[in-house]
PDB file of C-alpha atoms in Angstrom:
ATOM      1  CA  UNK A  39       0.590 -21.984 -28.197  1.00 63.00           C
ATOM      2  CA  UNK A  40       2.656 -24.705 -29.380  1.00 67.00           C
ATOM      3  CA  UNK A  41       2.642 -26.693 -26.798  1.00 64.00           C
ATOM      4  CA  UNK A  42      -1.404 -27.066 -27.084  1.00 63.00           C
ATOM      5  CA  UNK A  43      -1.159 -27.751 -30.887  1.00 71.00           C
ATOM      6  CA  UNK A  44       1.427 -30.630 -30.355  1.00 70.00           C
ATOM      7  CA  UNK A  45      -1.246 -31.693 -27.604  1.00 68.00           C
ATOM      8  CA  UNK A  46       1.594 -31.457 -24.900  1.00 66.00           C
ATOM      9  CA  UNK A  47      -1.062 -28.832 -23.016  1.00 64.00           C
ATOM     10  CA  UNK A  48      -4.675 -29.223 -23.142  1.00 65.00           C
ATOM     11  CA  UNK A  49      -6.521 -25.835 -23.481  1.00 62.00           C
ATOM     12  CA  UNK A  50      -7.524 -24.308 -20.324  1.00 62.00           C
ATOM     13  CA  UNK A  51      -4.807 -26.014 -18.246  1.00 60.00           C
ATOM     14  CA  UNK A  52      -2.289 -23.000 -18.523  1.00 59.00           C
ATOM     15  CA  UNK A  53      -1.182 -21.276 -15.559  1.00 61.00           C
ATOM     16  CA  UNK A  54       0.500 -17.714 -16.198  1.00 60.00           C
ATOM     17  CA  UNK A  55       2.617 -16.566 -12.728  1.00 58.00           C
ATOM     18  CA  UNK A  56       3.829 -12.994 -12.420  1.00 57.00           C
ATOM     19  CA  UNK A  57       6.695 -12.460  -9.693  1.00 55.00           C
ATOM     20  CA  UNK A  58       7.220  -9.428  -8.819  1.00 53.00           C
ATOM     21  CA  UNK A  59      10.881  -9.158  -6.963  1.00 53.00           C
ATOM     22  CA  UNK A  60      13.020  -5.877  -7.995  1.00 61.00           C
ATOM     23  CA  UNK A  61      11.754  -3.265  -9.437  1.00 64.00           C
ATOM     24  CA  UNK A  62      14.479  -1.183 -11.389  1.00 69.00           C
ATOM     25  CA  UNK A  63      14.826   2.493 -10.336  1.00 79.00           C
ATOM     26  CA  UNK A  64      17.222   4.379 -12.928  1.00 79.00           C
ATOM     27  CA  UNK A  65      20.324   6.124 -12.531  1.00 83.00           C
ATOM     28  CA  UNK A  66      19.256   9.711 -13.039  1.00 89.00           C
ATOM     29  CA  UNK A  67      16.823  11.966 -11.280  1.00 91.00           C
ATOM     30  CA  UNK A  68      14.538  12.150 -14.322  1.00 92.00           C
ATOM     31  CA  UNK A  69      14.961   8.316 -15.035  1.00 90.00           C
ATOM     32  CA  UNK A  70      14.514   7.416 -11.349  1.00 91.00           C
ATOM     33  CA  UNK A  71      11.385   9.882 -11.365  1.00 92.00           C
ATOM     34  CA  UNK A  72       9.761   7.929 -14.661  1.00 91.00           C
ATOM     35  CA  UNK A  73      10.480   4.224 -13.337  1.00 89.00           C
ATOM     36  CA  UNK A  74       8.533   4.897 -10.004  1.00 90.00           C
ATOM     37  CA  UNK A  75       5.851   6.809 -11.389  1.00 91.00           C
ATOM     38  CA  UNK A  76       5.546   4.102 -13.989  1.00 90.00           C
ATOM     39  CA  UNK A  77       4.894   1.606 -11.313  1.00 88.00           C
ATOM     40  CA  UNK A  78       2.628   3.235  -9.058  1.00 90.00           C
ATOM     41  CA  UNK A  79       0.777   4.348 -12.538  1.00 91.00           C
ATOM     42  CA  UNK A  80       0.346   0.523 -13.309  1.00 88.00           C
ATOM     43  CA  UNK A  81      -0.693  -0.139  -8.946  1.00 88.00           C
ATOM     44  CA  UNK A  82      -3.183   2.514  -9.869  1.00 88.00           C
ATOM     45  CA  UNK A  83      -4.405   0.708 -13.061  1.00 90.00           C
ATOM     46  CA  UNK A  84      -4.971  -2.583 -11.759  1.00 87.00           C
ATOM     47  CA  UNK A  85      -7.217  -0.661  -8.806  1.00 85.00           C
ATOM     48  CA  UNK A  86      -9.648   0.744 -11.836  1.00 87.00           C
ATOM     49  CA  UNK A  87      -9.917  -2.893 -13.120  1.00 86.00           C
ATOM     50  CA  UNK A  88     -10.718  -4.111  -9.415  1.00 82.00           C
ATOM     51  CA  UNK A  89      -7.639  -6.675  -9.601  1.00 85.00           C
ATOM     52  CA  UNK A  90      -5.306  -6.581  -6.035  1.00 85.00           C
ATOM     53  CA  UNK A  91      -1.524  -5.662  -7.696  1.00 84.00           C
ATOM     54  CA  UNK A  92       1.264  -7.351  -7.272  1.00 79.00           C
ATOM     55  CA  UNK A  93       3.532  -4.487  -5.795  1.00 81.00           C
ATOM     56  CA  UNK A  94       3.203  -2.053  -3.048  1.00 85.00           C
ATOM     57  CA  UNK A  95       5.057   0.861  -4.885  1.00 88.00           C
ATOM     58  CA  UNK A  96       3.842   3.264  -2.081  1.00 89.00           C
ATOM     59  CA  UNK A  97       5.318   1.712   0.598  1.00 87.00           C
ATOM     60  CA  UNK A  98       8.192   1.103  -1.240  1.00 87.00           C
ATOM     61  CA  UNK A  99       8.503   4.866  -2.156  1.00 90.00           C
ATOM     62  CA  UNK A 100       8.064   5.718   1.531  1.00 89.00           C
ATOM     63  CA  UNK A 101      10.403   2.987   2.874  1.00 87.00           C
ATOM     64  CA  UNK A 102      13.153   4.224  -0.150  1.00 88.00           C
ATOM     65  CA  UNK A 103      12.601   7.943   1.313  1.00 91.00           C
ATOM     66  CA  UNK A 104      13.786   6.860   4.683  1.00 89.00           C
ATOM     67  CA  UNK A 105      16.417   4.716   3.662  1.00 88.00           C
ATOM     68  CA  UNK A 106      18.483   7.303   1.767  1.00 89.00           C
ATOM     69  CA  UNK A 107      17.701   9.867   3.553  1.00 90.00           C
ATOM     70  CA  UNK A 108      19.203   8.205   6.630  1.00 88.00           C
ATOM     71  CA  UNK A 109      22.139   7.316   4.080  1.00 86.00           C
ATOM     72  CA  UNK A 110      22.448  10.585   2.903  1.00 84.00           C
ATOM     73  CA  UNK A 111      22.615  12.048   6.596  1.00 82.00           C
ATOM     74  CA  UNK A 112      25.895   9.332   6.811  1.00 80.00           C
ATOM     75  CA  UNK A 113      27.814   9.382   3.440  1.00 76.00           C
ATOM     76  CA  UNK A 114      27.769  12.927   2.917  1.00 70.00           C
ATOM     77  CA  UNK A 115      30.991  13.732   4.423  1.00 70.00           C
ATOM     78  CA  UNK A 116      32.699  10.915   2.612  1.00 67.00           C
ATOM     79  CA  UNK A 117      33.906  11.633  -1.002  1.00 61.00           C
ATOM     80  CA  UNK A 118      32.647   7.909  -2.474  1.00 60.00           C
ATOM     81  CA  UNK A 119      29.110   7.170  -2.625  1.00 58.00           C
ATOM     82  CA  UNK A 120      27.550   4.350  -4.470  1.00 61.00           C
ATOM     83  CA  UNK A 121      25.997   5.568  -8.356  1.00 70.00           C
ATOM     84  CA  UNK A 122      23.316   7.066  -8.012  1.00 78.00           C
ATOM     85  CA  UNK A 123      23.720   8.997  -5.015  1.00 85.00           C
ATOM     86  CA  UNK A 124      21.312   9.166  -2.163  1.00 87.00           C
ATOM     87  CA  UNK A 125      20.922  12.909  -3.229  1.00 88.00           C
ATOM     88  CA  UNK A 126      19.931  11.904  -6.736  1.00 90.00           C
ATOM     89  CA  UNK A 127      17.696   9.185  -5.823  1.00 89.00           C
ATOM     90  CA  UNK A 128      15.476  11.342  -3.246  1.00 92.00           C
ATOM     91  CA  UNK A 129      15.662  14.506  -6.313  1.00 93.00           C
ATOM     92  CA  UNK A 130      14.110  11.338  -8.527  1.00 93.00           C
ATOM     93  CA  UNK A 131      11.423  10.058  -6.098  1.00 93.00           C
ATOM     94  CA  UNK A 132      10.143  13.450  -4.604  1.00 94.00           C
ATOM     95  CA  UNK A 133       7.917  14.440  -7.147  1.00 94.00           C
ATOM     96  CA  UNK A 134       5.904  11.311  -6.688  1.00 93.00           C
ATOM     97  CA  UNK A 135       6.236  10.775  -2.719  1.00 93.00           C
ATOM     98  CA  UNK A 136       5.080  14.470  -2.324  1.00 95.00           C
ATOM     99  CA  UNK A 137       1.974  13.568  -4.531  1.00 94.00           C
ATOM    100  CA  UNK A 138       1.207  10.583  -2.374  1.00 93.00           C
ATOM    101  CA  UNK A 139       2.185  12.249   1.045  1.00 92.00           C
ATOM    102  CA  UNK A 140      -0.199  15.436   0.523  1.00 95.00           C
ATOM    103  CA  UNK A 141      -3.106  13.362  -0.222  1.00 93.00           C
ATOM    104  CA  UNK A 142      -2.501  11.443   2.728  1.00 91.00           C
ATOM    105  CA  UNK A 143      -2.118  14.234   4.974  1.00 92.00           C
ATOM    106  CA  UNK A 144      -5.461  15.114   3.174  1.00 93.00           C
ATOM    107  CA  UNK A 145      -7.281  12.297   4.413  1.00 91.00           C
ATOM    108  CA  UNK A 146      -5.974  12.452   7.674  1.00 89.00           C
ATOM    109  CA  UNK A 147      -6.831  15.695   8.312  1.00 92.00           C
ATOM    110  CA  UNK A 148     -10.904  14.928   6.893  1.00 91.00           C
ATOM    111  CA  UNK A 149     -10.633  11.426   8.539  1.00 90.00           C
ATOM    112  CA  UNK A 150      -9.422  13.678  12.358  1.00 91.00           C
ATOM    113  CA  UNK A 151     -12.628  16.285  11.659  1.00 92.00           C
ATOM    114  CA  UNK A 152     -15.058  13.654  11.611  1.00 90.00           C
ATOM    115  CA  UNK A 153     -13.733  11.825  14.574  1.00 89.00           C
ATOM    116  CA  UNK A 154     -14.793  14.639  16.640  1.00 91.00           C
ATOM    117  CA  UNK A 155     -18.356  14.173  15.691  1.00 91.00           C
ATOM    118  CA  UNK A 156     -18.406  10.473  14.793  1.00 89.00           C
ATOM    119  CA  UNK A 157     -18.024   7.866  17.916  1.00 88.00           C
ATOM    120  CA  UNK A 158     -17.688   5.298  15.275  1.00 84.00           C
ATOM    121  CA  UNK A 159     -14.213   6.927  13.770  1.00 87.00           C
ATOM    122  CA  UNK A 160     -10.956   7.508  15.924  1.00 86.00           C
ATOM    123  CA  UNK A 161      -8.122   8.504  14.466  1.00 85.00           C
ATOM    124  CA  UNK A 162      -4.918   6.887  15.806  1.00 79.00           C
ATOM    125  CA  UNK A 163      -1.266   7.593  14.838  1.00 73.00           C
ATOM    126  CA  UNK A 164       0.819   4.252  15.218  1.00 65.00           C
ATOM    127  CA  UNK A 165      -0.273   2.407  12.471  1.00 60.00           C
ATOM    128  CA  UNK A 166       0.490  -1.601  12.724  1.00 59.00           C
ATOM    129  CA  UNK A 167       3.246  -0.601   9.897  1.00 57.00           C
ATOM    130  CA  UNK A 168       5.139   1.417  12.428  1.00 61.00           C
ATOM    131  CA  UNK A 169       4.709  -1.490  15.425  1.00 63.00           C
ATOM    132  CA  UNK A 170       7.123  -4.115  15.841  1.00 65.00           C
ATOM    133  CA  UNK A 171       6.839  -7.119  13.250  1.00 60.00           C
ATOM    134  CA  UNK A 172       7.571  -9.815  16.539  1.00 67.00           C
ATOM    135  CA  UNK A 173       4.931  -8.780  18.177  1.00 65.00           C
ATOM    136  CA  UNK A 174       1.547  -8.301  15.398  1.00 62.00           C
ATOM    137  CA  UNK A 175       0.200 -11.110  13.724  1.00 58.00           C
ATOM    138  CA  UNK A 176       0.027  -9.473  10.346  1.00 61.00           C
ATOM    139  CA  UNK A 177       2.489  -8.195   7.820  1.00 62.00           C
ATOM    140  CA  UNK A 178       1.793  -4.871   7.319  1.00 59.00           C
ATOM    141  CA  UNK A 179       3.856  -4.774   3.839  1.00 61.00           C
ATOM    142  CA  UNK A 180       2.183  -7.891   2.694  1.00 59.00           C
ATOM    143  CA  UNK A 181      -1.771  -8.934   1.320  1.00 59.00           C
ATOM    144  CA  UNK A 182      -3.170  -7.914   4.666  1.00 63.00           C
ATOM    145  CA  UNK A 183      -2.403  -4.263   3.781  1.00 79.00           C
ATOM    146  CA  UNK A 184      -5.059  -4.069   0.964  1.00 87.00           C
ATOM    147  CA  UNK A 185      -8.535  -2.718   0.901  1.00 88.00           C
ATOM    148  CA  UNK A 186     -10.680  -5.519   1.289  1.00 86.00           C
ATOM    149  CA  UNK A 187     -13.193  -3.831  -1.092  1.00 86.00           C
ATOM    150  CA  UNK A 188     -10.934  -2.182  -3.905  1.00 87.00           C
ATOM    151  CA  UNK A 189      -7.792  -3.793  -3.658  1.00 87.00           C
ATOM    152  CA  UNK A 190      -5.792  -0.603  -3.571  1.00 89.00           C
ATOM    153  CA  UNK A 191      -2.821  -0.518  -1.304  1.00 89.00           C
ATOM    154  CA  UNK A 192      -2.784   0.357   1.923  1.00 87.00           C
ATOM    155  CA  UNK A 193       0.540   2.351   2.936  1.00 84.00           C
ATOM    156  CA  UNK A 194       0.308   4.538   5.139  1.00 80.00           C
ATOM    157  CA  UNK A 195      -3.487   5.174   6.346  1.00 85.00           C
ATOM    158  CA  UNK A 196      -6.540   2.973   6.107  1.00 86.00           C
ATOM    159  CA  UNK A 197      -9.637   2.320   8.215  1.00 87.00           C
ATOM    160  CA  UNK A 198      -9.579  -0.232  10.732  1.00 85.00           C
ATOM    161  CA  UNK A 199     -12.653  -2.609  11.773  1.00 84.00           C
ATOM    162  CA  UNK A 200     -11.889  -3.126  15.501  1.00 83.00           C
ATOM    163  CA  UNK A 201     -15.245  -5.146  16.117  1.00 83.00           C
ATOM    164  CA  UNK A 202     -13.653  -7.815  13.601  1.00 81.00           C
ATOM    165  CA  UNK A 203     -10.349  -7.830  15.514  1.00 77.00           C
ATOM    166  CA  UNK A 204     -12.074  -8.563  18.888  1.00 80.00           C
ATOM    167  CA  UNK A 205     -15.074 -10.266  17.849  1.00 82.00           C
ATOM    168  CA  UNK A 206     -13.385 -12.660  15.450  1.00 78.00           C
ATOM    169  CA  UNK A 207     -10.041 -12.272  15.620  1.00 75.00           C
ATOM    170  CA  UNK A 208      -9.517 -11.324  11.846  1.00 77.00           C
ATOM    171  CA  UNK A 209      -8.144  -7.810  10.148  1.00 78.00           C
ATOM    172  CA  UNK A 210     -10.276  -5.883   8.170  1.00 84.00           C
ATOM    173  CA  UNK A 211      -9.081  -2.550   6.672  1.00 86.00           C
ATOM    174  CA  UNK A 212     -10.604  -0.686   3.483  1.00 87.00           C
ATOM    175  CA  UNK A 213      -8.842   2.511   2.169  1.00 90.00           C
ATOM    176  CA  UNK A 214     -10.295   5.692   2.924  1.00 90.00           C
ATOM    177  CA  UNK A 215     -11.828   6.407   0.170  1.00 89.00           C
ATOM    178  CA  UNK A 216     -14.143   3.111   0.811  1.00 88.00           C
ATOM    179  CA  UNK A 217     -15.296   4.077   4.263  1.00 87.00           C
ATOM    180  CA  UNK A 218     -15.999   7.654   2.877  1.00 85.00           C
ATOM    181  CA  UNK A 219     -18.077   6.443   0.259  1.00 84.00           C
ATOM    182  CA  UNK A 220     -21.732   4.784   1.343  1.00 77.00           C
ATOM    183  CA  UNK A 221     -22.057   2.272  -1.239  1.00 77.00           C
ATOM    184  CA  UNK A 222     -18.818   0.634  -0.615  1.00 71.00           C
ATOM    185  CA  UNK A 223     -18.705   1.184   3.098  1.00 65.00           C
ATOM    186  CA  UNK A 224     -22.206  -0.480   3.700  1.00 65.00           C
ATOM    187  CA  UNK A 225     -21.355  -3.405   1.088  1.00 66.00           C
ATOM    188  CA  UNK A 226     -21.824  -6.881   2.574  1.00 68.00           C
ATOM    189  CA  UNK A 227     -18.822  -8.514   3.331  1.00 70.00           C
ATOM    190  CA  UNK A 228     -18.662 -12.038   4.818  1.00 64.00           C
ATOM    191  CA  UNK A 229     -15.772 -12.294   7.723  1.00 61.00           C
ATOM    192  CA  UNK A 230     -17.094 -15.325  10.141  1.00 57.00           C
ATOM    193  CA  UNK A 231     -15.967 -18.471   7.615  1.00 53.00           C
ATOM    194  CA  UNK A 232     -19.015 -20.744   8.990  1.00 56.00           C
ATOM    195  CA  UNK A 233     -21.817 -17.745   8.829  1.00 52.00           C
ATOM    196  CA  UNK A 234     -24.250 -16.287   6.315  1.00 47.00           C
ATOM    197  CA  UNK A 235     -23.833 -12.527   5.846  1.00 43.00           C
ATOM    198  CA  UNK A 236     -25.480 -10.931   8.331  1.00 43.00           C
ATOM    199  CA  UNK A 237     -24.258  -7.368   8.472  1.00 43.00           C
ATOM    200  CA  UNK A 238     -22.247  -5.084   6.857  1.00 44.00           C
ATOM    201  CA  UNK A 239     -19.170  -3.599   6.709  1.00 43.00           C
ATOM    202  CA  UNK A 240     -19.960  -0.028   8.279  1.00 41.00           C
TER     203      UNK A 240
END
């Protein structure tokens, strides 16, 4: 504001960045419980206001789960562990990574029943999160891994448009929730870069 009344800035020439690079996680079960359900609470937030958020607290959740459990598994049968302990840490974030496991093991199990009826849906269980970074062409922790409808974050399950893979040789995945849901699934979306709309993306 003072740099537009001195004239140093003209109005409508700011530019606000928001880097998102650490994400503090507590020292005590109940604090480390508060700080991640604060962020996926704000992930969540952004989703209701149709913006794309800056974090992927999900993954990071999931990826945090297997990294101290793994460290757990090692350092328990030494007497010095790093503050919190791995044992702490997984007490903190279980609350909310049960949450967001059950109502992906929801989906998955919907998402498998209607395979059996629907040609159009196959359920496969090696996401491009769980393949080998050398050898996909997109990052499966980065913007590619966001519904290209709603912007919410796609962690561990999404629906895949294979016909845009072969076809054109781009990615598009929506959430769940998306492909369930008529209006959004049969929304126009434009994927060839020199084309009109001409379908849909059912």
């Amino acid at each position: 504001e003072e740099c537009m009344a001195n004239g140093t800035i003209k109005p409508g020439s700011i530019c606000k960045s928001i880097a998102w690079d650490w994400m503090y996680t507590g020292t005590t079960e109940k604090g480390i419980h508060e700080e991640v359900s604060y962020a996926l609470s704000c992930a969540r937030l952004a989703k209701k206001h149709g913006v794309q958020s800056l974090a992927i607290p999900e993954s990071c959740i999931i990826q945090m789960a297997n990294h101290h459990i793994a460290q757990h598994k090692i350092l328990s049968n030494f007497p010095l562990q790093s503050k919190p302990s791995d044992l702490t840490f997984l007490k903190g974030i279980f609350p909310t990574l049960k949450g967001i496991l059950q109502d992906q093991i929801s989906e998955i199990h919907e998402k498998t029943e209607i395979s059996k009826t629907d040609p159009f849906v196959e359920v496969v269980f090696l996401p491009d999160a769980k393949k080998d970074p050398q050898k996909v062409t997109i990052d499966p922790f980065g913007n590619d891994f966001f519904c290209k409808i709603c912007q919410q974050e796609l962690s561990n399950i999404y629906m895949h448009c294979e016909g845009c893979e072969s076809l054109l040789q781009k990615d598009f995945n929506i959430c769940t929730g998306c492909h369930g849901n008529d209006e959004t699934r049969l929304k126009n979306i434009t994927m060839h870069p020199n084309r009109p709309i001409i379908g849909t993306s059912a």
